[in-house]
Amino acid sequence: AMLCAIAIRALMPLTSAMQDISTPGAMPRRADSLHGGSLSMAGVIREHWRLLLSASTFVGLASYLRKSRELIFSLEGHERGLSQAEVGRYASLSFLVDFALFPVAGILMDRLGRTRTGALSFVLTMLSFLILQRNSPETFAMFAILGGIANGIQSGLTATFGADLAPADCRSNFLAVFRTLV
């Protein structure tokens, strides 16, 4: 729960920035931005270090939170006395739900915006971790399903954030630096 609170807190500074760019037509597209623009990668770092730092911190925390679900399956399954095969079935169920929601993630980001979709994903992840407080087989299944939903609707969020935040005059170099950091 503490990890979820930290991740949601990290999301808050980006909220105001993302409101402007999550609306359709807010970011102008220029033809020369497809070819890297005028700034080198070092220039991108010099000019946009604050944006790169805050965005990569948020995305790093989000990735950490998403990956923690995989660790929780093993640790919590062992704690509950489940066999490896049972843990594998629960994990497979979770990843199936995650996979099935991949297209839904794009629709949610387009309709609700990136910030709201990301926040919804964090809230669902937090709820899935809170469900584990009860010790029953049903709660482990609920954790698997809810964690899969949360992870599924966050699919593509990193790439979308990077693309939305990239300045038009140096889009490809900005994305190269951003993806290197995360």
JSON list of C-alpha atoms in Angstrom, two decimals:
[
{"chain": "A", "resi": 1, "resn": "ALA", "atom": "CA", "xyz": [0.00, 0.00, 0.00]},
{"chain": "A", "resi": 2, "resn": "MET", "atom": "CA", "xyz": [2.88, 2.34, 0.78]},
{"chain": "A", "resi": 3, "resn": "LEU", "atom": "CA", "xyz": [4.43, 1.66, -2.63]},
{"chain": "A", "resi": 4, "resn": "CYS", "atom": "CA", "xyz": [1.12, 2.52, -4.31]},
{"chain": "A", "resi": 5, "resn": "ALA", "atom": "CA", "xyz": [0.91, 5.78, -2.34]},
{"chain": "A", "resi": 6, "resn": "ILE", "atom": "CA", "xyz": [4.45, 6.70, -3.40]},
{"chain": "A", "resi": 7, "resn": "ALA", "atom": "CA", "xyz": [3.66, 5.94, -7.05]},
{"chain": "A", "resi": 8, "resn": "ILE", "atom": "CA", "xyz": [0.44, 7.97, -6.98]},
{"chain": "A", "resi": 9, "resn": "ARG", "atom": "CA", "xyz": [2.33, 10.85, -5.32]},
{"chain": "A", "resi": 10, "resn": "ALA", "atom": "CA", "xyz": [4.90, 10.68, -8.11]},
{"chain": "A", "resi": 11, "resn": "LEU", "atom": "CA", "xyz": [2.07, 10.96, -10.65]},
{"chain": "A", "resi": 12, "resn": "MET", "atom": "CA", "xyz": [0.69, 14.20, -9.20]},
{"chain": "A", "resi": 13, "resn": "PRO", "atom": "CA", "xyz": [3.28, 16.66, -10.62]},
{"chain": "A", "resi": 14, "resn": "LEU", "atom": "CA", "xyz": [2.61, 15.36, -14.11]},
{"chain": "A", "resi": 15, "resn": "THR", "atom": "CA", "xyz": [-1.14, 15.86, -13.80]},
{"chain": "A", "resi": 16, "resn": "SER", "atom": "CA", "xyz": [-1.13, 19.51, -14.82]},
{"chain": "A", "resi": 17, "resn": "ALA", "atom": "CA", "xyz": [1.32, 18.90, -17.66]},
{"chain": "A", "resi": 18, "resn": "MET", "atom": "CA", "xyz": [-0.64, 15.93, -18.95]},
{"chain": "A", "resi": 19, "resn": "GLN", "atom": "CA", "xyz": [-3.98, 17.78, -18.93]},
{"chain": "A", "resi": 20, "resn": "ASP", "atom": "CA", "xyz": [-2.73, 20.06, -21.67]},
{"chain": "A", "resi": 21, "resn": "ILE", "atom": "CA", "xyz": [-1.31, 17.33, -23.87]},
{"chain": "A", "resi": 22, "resn": "SER", "atom": "CA", "xyz": [-3.93, 14.64, -23.33]},
{"chain": "A", "resi": 23, "resn": "THR", "atom": "CA", "xyz": [-6.55, 16.65, -25.21]},
{"chain": "A", "resi": 24, "resn": "PRO", "atom": "CA", "xyz": [-6.71, 15.95, -28.94]},
{"chain": "A", "resi": 25, "resn": "GLY", "atom": "CA", "xyz": [-4.92, 18.53, -31.07]},
{"chain": "A", "resi": 26, "resn": "ALA", "atom": "CA", "xyz": [-3.01, 20.08, -28.16]},
{"chain": "A", "resi": 27, "resn": "MET", "atom": "CA", "xyz": [0.41, 19.02, -29.48]},
{"chain": "A", "resi": 28, "resn": "PRO", "atom": "CA", "xyz": [1.16, 20.34, -32.96]},
{"chain": "A", "resi": 29, "resn": "ARG", "atom": "CA", "xyz": [2.80, 17.90, -35.35]},
{"chain": "A", "resi": 30, "resn": "ARG", "atom": "CA", "xyz": [5.64, 19.17, -37.54]},
{"chain": "A", "resi": 31, "resn": "ALA", "atom": "CA", "xyz": [7.11, 17.26, -40.43]},
{"chain": "A", "resi": 32, "resn": "ASP", "atom": "CA", "xyz": [10.70, 17.98, -39.38]},
{"chain": "A", "resi": 33, "resn": "SER", "atom": "CA", "xyz": [10.06, 16.53, -35.91]},
{"chain": "A", "resi": 34, "resn": "LEU", "atom": "CA", "xyz": [10.05, 13.06, -37.45]},
{"chain": "A", "resi": 35, "resn": "HIS", "atom": "CA", "xyz": [13.73, 13.38, -38.31]},
{"chain": "A", "resi": 36, "resn": "GLY", "atom": "CA", "xyz": [15.07, 14.32, -34.89]},
{"chain": "A", "resi": 37, "resn": "GLY", "atom": "CA", "xyz": [14.77, 18.08, -35.09]},
{"chain": "A", "resi": 38, "resn": "SER", "atom": "CA", "xyz": [17.52, 20.53, -34.39]},
{"chain": "A", "resi": 39, "resn": "LEU", "atom": "CA", "xyz": [18.77, 19.36, -30.96]},
{"chain": "A", "resi": 40, "resn": "SER", "atom": "CA", "xyz": [21.34, 16.64, -30.46]},
{"chain": "A", "resi": 41, "resn": "MET", "atom": "CA", "xyz": [20.83, 14.12, -27.67]},
{"chain": "A", "resi": 42, "resn": "ALA", "atom": "CA", "xyz": [23.15, 16.11, -25.41]},
{"chain": "A", "resi": 43, "resn": "GLY", "atom": "CA", "xyz": [21.14, 19.21, -26.31]},
{"chain": "A", "resi": 44, "resn": "VAL", "atom": "CA", "xyz": [17.91, 17.42, -25.45]},
{"chain": "A", "resi": 45, "resn": "ILE", "atom": "CA", "xyz": [19.31, 16.51, -22.03]},
{"chain": "A", "resi": 46, "resn": "ARG", "atom": "CA", "xyz": [20.50, 20.09, -21.43]},
{"chain": "A", "resi": 47, "resn": "GLU", "atom": "CA", "xyz": [17.23, 21.70, -22.56]},
{"chain": "A", "resi": 48, "resn": "HIS", "atom": "CA", "xyz": [14.72, 19.23, -21.13]},
{"chain": "A", "resi": 49, "resn": "TRP", "atom": "CA", "xyz": [16.42, 17.67, -18.10]},
{"chain": "A", "resi": 50, "resn": "ARG", "atom": "CA", "xyz": [13.62, 18.61, -15.68]},
{"chain": "A", "resi": 51, "resn": "LEU", "atom": "CA", "xyz": [10.94, 17.06, -17.86]},
{"chain": "A", "resi": 52, "resn": "LEU", "atom": "CA", "xyz": [13.08, 13.97, -18.48]},
{"chain": "A", "resi": 53, "resn": "LEU", "atom": "CA", "xyz": [13.80, 13.60, -14.76]},
{"chain": "A", "resi": 54, "resn": "SER", "atom": "CA", "xyz": [10.19, 13.90, -13.61]},
{"chain": "A", "resi": 55, "resn": "ALA", "atom": "CA", "xyz": [8.77, 11.75, -16.40]},
{"chain": "A", "resi": 56, "resn": "SER", "atom": "CA", "xyz": [11.38, 9.03, -16.07]},
{"chain": "A", "resi": 57, "resn": "THR", "atom": "CA", "xyz": [10.94, 8.99, -12.27]},
{"chain": "A", "resi": 58, "resn": "PHE", "atom": "CA", "xyz": [7.20, 8.49, -12.69]},
{"chain": "A", "resi": 59, "resn": "VAL", "atom": "CA", "xyz": [7.60, 5.85, -15.38]},
{"chain": "A", "resi": 60, "resn": "GLY", "atom": "CA", "xyz": [10.31, 4.08, -13.37]},
{"chain": "A", "resi": 61, "resn": "LEU", "atom": "CA", "xyz": [8.03, 3.90, -10.31]},
{"chain": "A", "resi": 62, "resn": "ALA", "atom": "CA", "xyz": [5.15, 2.73, -12.48]},
{"chain": "A", "resi": 63, "resn": "SER", "atom": "CA", "xyz": [7.31, -0.02, -13.99]},
{"chain": "A", "resi": 64, "resn": "TYR", "atom": "CA", "xyz": [8.51, -1.04, -10.54]},
{"chain": "A", "resi": 65, "resn": "LEU", "atom": "CA", "xyz": [4.92, -1.26, -9.34]},
{"chain": "A", "resi": 66, "resn": "ARG", "atom": "CA", "xyz": [3.86, -3.29, -12.39]},
{"chain": "A", "resi": 67, "resn": "LYS", "atom": "CA", "xyz": [6.75, -5.74, -11.98]},
{"chain": "A", "resi": 68, "resn": "SER", "atom": "CA", "xyz": [6.17, -6.15, -8.25]},
{"chain": "A", "resi": 69, "resn": "ARG", "atom": "CA", "xyz": [3.04, -8.14, -9.06]},
{"chain": "A", "resi": 70, "resn": "GLU", "atom": "CA", "xyz": [5.19, -10.91, -10.54]},
{"chain": "A", "resi": 71, "resn": "LEU", "atom": "CA", "xyz": [7.25, -11.13, -7.35]},
{"chain": "A", "resi": 72, "resn": "ILE", "atom": "CA", "xyz": [4.16, -11.10, -5.16]},
{"chain": "A", "resi": 73, "resn": "PHE", "atom": "CA", "xyz": [2.81, -14.22, -6.88]},
{"chain": "A", "resi": 74, "resn": "SER", "atom": "CA", "xyz": [5.79, -16.28, -5.79]},
{"chain": "A", "resi": 75, "resn": "LEU", "atom": "CA", "xyz": [6.21, -14.83, -2.32]},
{"chain": "A", "resi": 76, "resn": "GLU", "atom": "CA", "xyz": [2.55, -14.79, -1.35]},
{"chain": "A", "resi": 77, "resn": "GLY", "atom": "CA", "xyz": [1.92, -18.20, -2.93]},
{"chain": "A", "resi": 78, "resn": "HIS", "atom": "CA", "xyz": [4.76, -19.68, -0.89]},
{"chain": "A", "resi": 79, "resn": "GLU", "atom": "CA", "xyz": [3.46, -17.96, 2.25]},
{"chain": "A", "resi": 80, "resn": "ARG", "atom": "CA", "xyz": [0.00, -19.46, 1.66]},
{"chain": "A", "resi": 81, "resn": "GLY", "atom": "CA", "xyz": [1.44, -22.94, 1.10]},
{"chain": "A", "resi": 82, "resn": "LEU", "atom": "CA", "xyz": [0.48, -23.18, -2.56]},
{"chain": "A", "resi": 83, "resn": "SER", "atom": "CA", "xyz": [2.39, -25.47, -4.89]},
{"chain": "A", "resi": 84, "resn": "GLN", "atom": "CA", "xyz": [4.39, -24.07, -7.80]},
{"chain": "A", "resi": 85, "resn": "ALA", "atom": "CA", "xyz": [1.75, -25.37, -10.19]},
{"chain": "A", "resi": 86, "resn": "GLU", "atom": "CA", "xyz": [-1.03, -23.57, -8.31]},
{"chain": "A", "resi": 87, "resn": "VAL", "atom": "CA", "xyz": [0.94, -20.33, -8.24]},
{"chain": "A", "resi": 88, "resn": "GLY", "atom": "CA", "xyz": [1.58, -20.76, -11.96]},
{"chain": "A", "resi": 89, "resn": "ARG", "atom": "CA", "xyz": [-2.15, -21.14, -12.65]},
{"chain": "A", "resi": 90, "resn": "TYR", "atom": "CA", "xyz": [-2.95, -17.95, -10.74]},
{"chain": "A", "resi": 91, "resn": "ALA", "atom": "CA", "xyz": [-0.14, -16.08, -12.50]},
{"chain": "A", "resi": 92, "resn": "SER", "atom": "CA", "xyz": [-1.32, -17.40, -15.88]},
{"chain": "A", "resi": 93, "resn": "LEU", "atom": "CA", "xyz": [-4.83, -16.19, -15.15]},
{"chain": "A", "resi": 94, "resn": "SER", "atom": "CA", "xyz": [-3.50, -12.76, -14.25]},
{"chain": "A", "resi": 95, "resn": "PHE", "atom": "CA", "xyz": [-1.36, -12.52, -17.39]},
{"chain": "A", "resi": 96, "resn": "LEU", "atom": "CA", "xyz": [-4.29, -13.67, -19.54]},
{"chain": "A", "resi": 97, "resn": "VAL", "atom": "CA", "xyz": [-6.44, -10.84, -18.18]},
{"chain": "A", "resi": 98, "resn": "ASP", "atom": "CA", "xyz": [-3.51, -8.45, -18.69]},
{"chain": "A", "resi": 99, "resn": "PHE", "atom": "CA", "xyz": [-3.12, -9.57, -22.31]},
{"chain": "A", "resi": 100, "resn": "ALA", "atom": "CA", "xyz": [-6.86, -9.37, -23.05]},
{"chain": "A", "resi": 101, "resn": "LEU", "atom": "CA", "xyz": [-7.01, -5.75, -21.91]},
{"chain": "A", "resi": 102, "resn": "PHE", "atom": "CA", "xyz": [-4.19, -4.53, -24.13]},
{"chain": "A", "resi": 103, "resn": "PRO", "atom": "CA", "xyz": [-6.55, -2.98, -26.74]},
{"chain": "A", "resi": 104, "resn": "VAL", "atom": "CA", "xyz": [-8.80, -1.58, -24.02]},
{"chain": "A", "resi": 105, "resn": "ALA", "atom": "CA", "xyz": [-5.85, 0.37, -22.62]},
{"chain": "A", "resi": 106, "resn": "GLY", "atom": "CA", "xyz": [-5.54, 2.43, -25.79]},
{"chain": "A", "resi": 107, "resn": "ILE", "atom": "CA", "xyz": [-9.26, 3.17, -25.86]},
{"chain": "A", "resi": 108, "resn": "LEU", "atom": "CA", "xyz": [-9.20, 4.25, -22.20]},
{"chain": "A", "resi": 109, "resn": "MET", "atom": "CA", "xyz": [-6.20, 6.50, -22.74]},
{"chain": "A", "resi": 110, "resn": "ASP", "atom": "CA", "xyz": [-7.88, 8.13, -25.72]},
{"chain": "A", "resi": 111, "resn": "ARG", "atom": "CA", "xyz": [-11.23, 8.61, -24.00]},
{"chain": "A", "resi": 112, "resn": "LEU", "atom": "CA", "xyz": [-10.27, 9.29, -20.37]},
{"chain": "A", "resi": 113, "resn": "GLY", "atom": "CA", "xyz": [-6.80, 10.70, -20.90]},
{"chain": "A", "resi": 114, "resn": "ARG", "atom": "CA", "xyz": [-3.41, 9.37, -19.92]},
{"chain": "A", "resi": 115, "resn": "THR", "atom": "CA", "xyz": [-3.45, 10.75, -16.38]},
{"chain": "A", "resi": 116, "resn": "ARG", "atom": "CA", "xyz": [-6.83, 9.33, -15.44]},
{"chain": "A", "resi": 117, "resn": "THR", "atom": "CA", "xyz": [-6.03, 5.94, -16.96]},
{"chain": "A", "resi": 118, "resn": "GLY", "atom": "CA", "xyz": [-2.70, 5.84, -15.12]},
{"chain": "A", "resi": 119, "resn": "ALA", "atom": "CA", "xyz": [-4.33, 6.87, -11.84]},
{"chain": "A", "resi": 120, "resn": "LEU", "atom": "CA", "xyz": [-7.06, 4.24, -12.29]},
{"chain": "A", "resi": 121, "resn": "SER", "atom": "CA", "xyz": [-4.38, 1.63, -12.87]},
{"chain": "A", "resi": 122, "resn": "PHE", "atom": "CA", "xyz": [-2.55, 2.63, -9.68]},
{"chain": "A", "resi": 123, "resn": "VAL", "atom": "CA", "xyz": [-5.75, 2.57, -7.63]},
{"chain": "A", "resi": 124, "resn": "LEU", "atom": "CA", "xyz": [-6.62, -0.92, -8.95]},
{"chain": "A", "resi": 125, "resn": "THR", "atom": "CA", "xyz": [-3.07, -2.10, -8.22]},
{"chain": "A", "resi": 126, "resn": "MET", "atom": "CA", "xyz": [-3.33, -0.76, -4.68]},
{"chain": "A", "resi": 127, "resn": "LEU", "atom": "CA", "xyz": [-6.68, -2.52, -4.21]},
{"chain": "A", "resi": 128, "resn": "SER", "atom": "CA", "xyz": [-5.23, -5.78, -5.50]},
{"chain": "A", "resi": 129, "resn": "PHE", "atom": "CA", "xyz": [-2.43, -5.56, -2.92]},
{"chain": "A", "resi": 130, "resn": "LEU", "atom": "CA", "xyz": [-4.91, -4.72, -0.17]},
{"chain": "A", "resi": 131, "resn": "ILE", "atom": "CA", "xyz": [-6.99, -7.78, -1.07]},
{"chain": "A", "resi": 132, "resn": "LEU", "atom": "CA", "xyz": [-4.03, -9.97, -0.11]},
{"chain": "A", "resi": 133, "resn": "GLN", "atom": "CA", "xyz": [-4.53, -9.00, 3.53]},
{"chain": "A", "resi": 134, "resn": "ARG", "atom": "CA", "xyz": [-7.21, -11.69, 3.75]},
{"chain": "A", "resi": 135, "resn": "ASN", "atom": "CA", "xyz": [-5.84, -15.21, 3.66]},
{"chain": "A", "resi": 136, "resn": "SER", "atom": "CA", "xyz": [-8.04, -17.37, 1.45]},
{"chain": "A", "resi": 137, "resn": "PRO", "atom": "CA", "xyz": [-7.75, -18.98, -1.99]},
{"chain": "A", "resi": 138, "resn": "GLU", "atom": "CA", "xyz": [-10.45, -16.66, -3.31]},
{"chain": "A", "resi": 139, "resn": "THR", "atom": "CA", "xyz": [-8.48, -13.56, -2.36]},
{"chain": "A", "resi": 140, "resn": "PHE", "atom": "CA", "xyz": [-5.41, -14.85, -4.19]},
{"chain": "A", "resi": 141, "resn": "ALA", "atom": "CA", "xyz": [-7.56, -15.35, -7.31]},
{"chain": "A", "resi": 142, "resn": "MET", "atom": "CA", "xyz": [-9.04, -11.87, -6.86]},
{"chain": "A", "resi": 143, "resn": "PHE", "atom": "CA", "xyz": [-5.51, -10.46, -6.55]},
{"chain": "A", "resi": 144, "resn": "ALA", "atom": "CA", "xyz": [-4.57, -12.21, -9.79]},
{"chain": "A", "resi": 145, "resn": "ILE", "atom": "CA", "xyz": [-7.60, -10.90, -11.70]},
{"chain": "A", "resi": 146, "resn": "LEU", "atom": "CA", "xyz": [-7.54, -7.36, -10.32]},
{"chain": "A", "resi": 147, "resn": "GLY", "atom": "CA", "xyz": [-3.77, -7.14, -10.76]},
{"chain": "A", "resi": 148, "resn": "GLY", "atom": "CA", "xyz": [-4.19, -8.29, -14.36]},
{"chain": "A", "resi": 149, "resn": "ILE", "atom": "CA", "xyz": [-6.84, -5.63, -14.98]},
{"chain": "A", "resi": 150, "resn": "ALA", "atom": "CA", "xyz": [-4.64, -2.92, -13.47]},
{"chain": "A", "resi": 151, "resn": "ASN", "atom": "CA", "xyz": [-1.62, -4.01, -15.46]},
{"chain": "A", "resi": 152, "resn": "GLY", "atom": "CA", "xyz": [-3.64, -4.43, -18.64]},
{"chain": "A", "resi": 153, "resn": "ILE", "atom": "CA", "xyz": [-5.07, -0.91, -18.65]},
{"chain": "A", "resi": 154, "resn": "GLN", "atom": "CA", "xyz": [-1.58, 0.48, -18.07]},
{"chain": "A", "resi": 155, "resn": "SER", "atom": "CA", "xyz": [-0.24, -1.21, -21.22]},
{"chain": "A", "resi": 156, "resn": "GLY", "atom": "CA", "xyz": [1.46, 1.26, -23.51]},
{"chain": "A", "resi": 157, "resn": "LEU", "atom": "CA", "xyz": [1.34, 4.07, -20.96]},
{"chain": "A", "resi": 158, "resn": "THR", "atom": "CA", "xyz": [5.12, 4.48, -20.92]},
{"chain": "A", "resi": 159, "resn": "ALA", "atom": "CA", "xyz": [5.38, 4.82, -24.68]},
{"chain": "A", "resi": 160, "resn": "THR", "atom": "CA", "xyz": [2.39, 7.14, -24.82]},
{"chain": "A", "resi": 161, "resn": "PHE", "atom": "CA", "xyz": [3.72, 9.39, -22.06]},
{"chain": "A", "resi": 162, "resn": "GLY", "atom": "CA", "xyz": [7.04, 9.64, -23.85]},
{"chain": "A", "resi": 163, "resn": "ALA", "atom": "CA", "xyz": [5.41, 10.46, -27.17]},
{"chain": "A", "resi": 164, "resn": "ASP", "atom": "CA", "xyz": [3.07, 13.02, -25.59]},
{"chain": "A", "resi": 165, "resn": "LEU", "atom": "CA", "xyz": [5.83, 14.77, -23.67]},
{"chain": "A", "resi": 166, "resn": "ALA", "atom": "CA", "xyz": [8.34, 14.88, -26.53]},
{"chain": "A", "resi": 167, "resn": "PRO", "atom": "CA", "xyz": [8.84, 18.44, -27.83]},
{"chain": "A", "resi": 168, "resn": "ALA", "atom": "CA", "xyz": [8.01, 18.79, -31.50]},
{"chain": "A", "resi": 169, "resn": "ASP", "atom": "CA", "xyz": [11.42, 20.19, -32.45]},
{"chain": "A", "resi": 170, "resn": "CYS", "atom": "CA", "xyz": [13.39, 17.20, -31.11]},
{"chain": "A", "resi": 171, "resn": "ARG", "atom": "CA", "xyz": [10.88, 14.36, -30.84]},
{"chain": "A", "resi": 172, "resn": "SER", "atom": "CA", "xyz": [13.03, 11.38, -31.89]},
{"chain": "A", "resi": 173, "resn": "ASN", "atom": "CA", "xyz": [16.09, 12.41, -29.86]},
{"chain": "A", "resi": 174, "resn": "PHE", "atom": "CA", "xyz": [13.90, 13.13, -26.83]},
{"chain": "A", "resi": 175, "resn": "LEU", "atom": "CA", "xyz": [12.29, 9.70, -27.10]},
{"chain": "A", "resi": 176, "resn": "ALA", "atom": "CA", "xyz": [15.69, 8.06, -27.45]},
{"chain": "A", "resi": 177, "resn": "VAL", "atom": "CA", "xyz": [16.92, 9.70, -24.25]},
{"chain": "A", "resi": 178, "resn": "PHE", "atom": "CA", "xyz": [13.62, 9.05, -22.43]},
{"chain": "A", "resi": 179, "resn": "ARG", "atom": "CA", "xyz": [13.61, 5.33, -23.29]},
{"chain": "A", "resi": 180, "resn": "THR", "atom": "CA", "xyz": [17.27, 5.05, -22.30]},
{"chain": "A", "resi": 181, "resn": "LEU", "atom": "CA", "xyz": [16.41, 6.43, -18.86]},
{"chain": "A", "resi": 182, "resn": "VAL", "atom": "CA", "xyz": [13.47, 4.09, -18.35]}
]
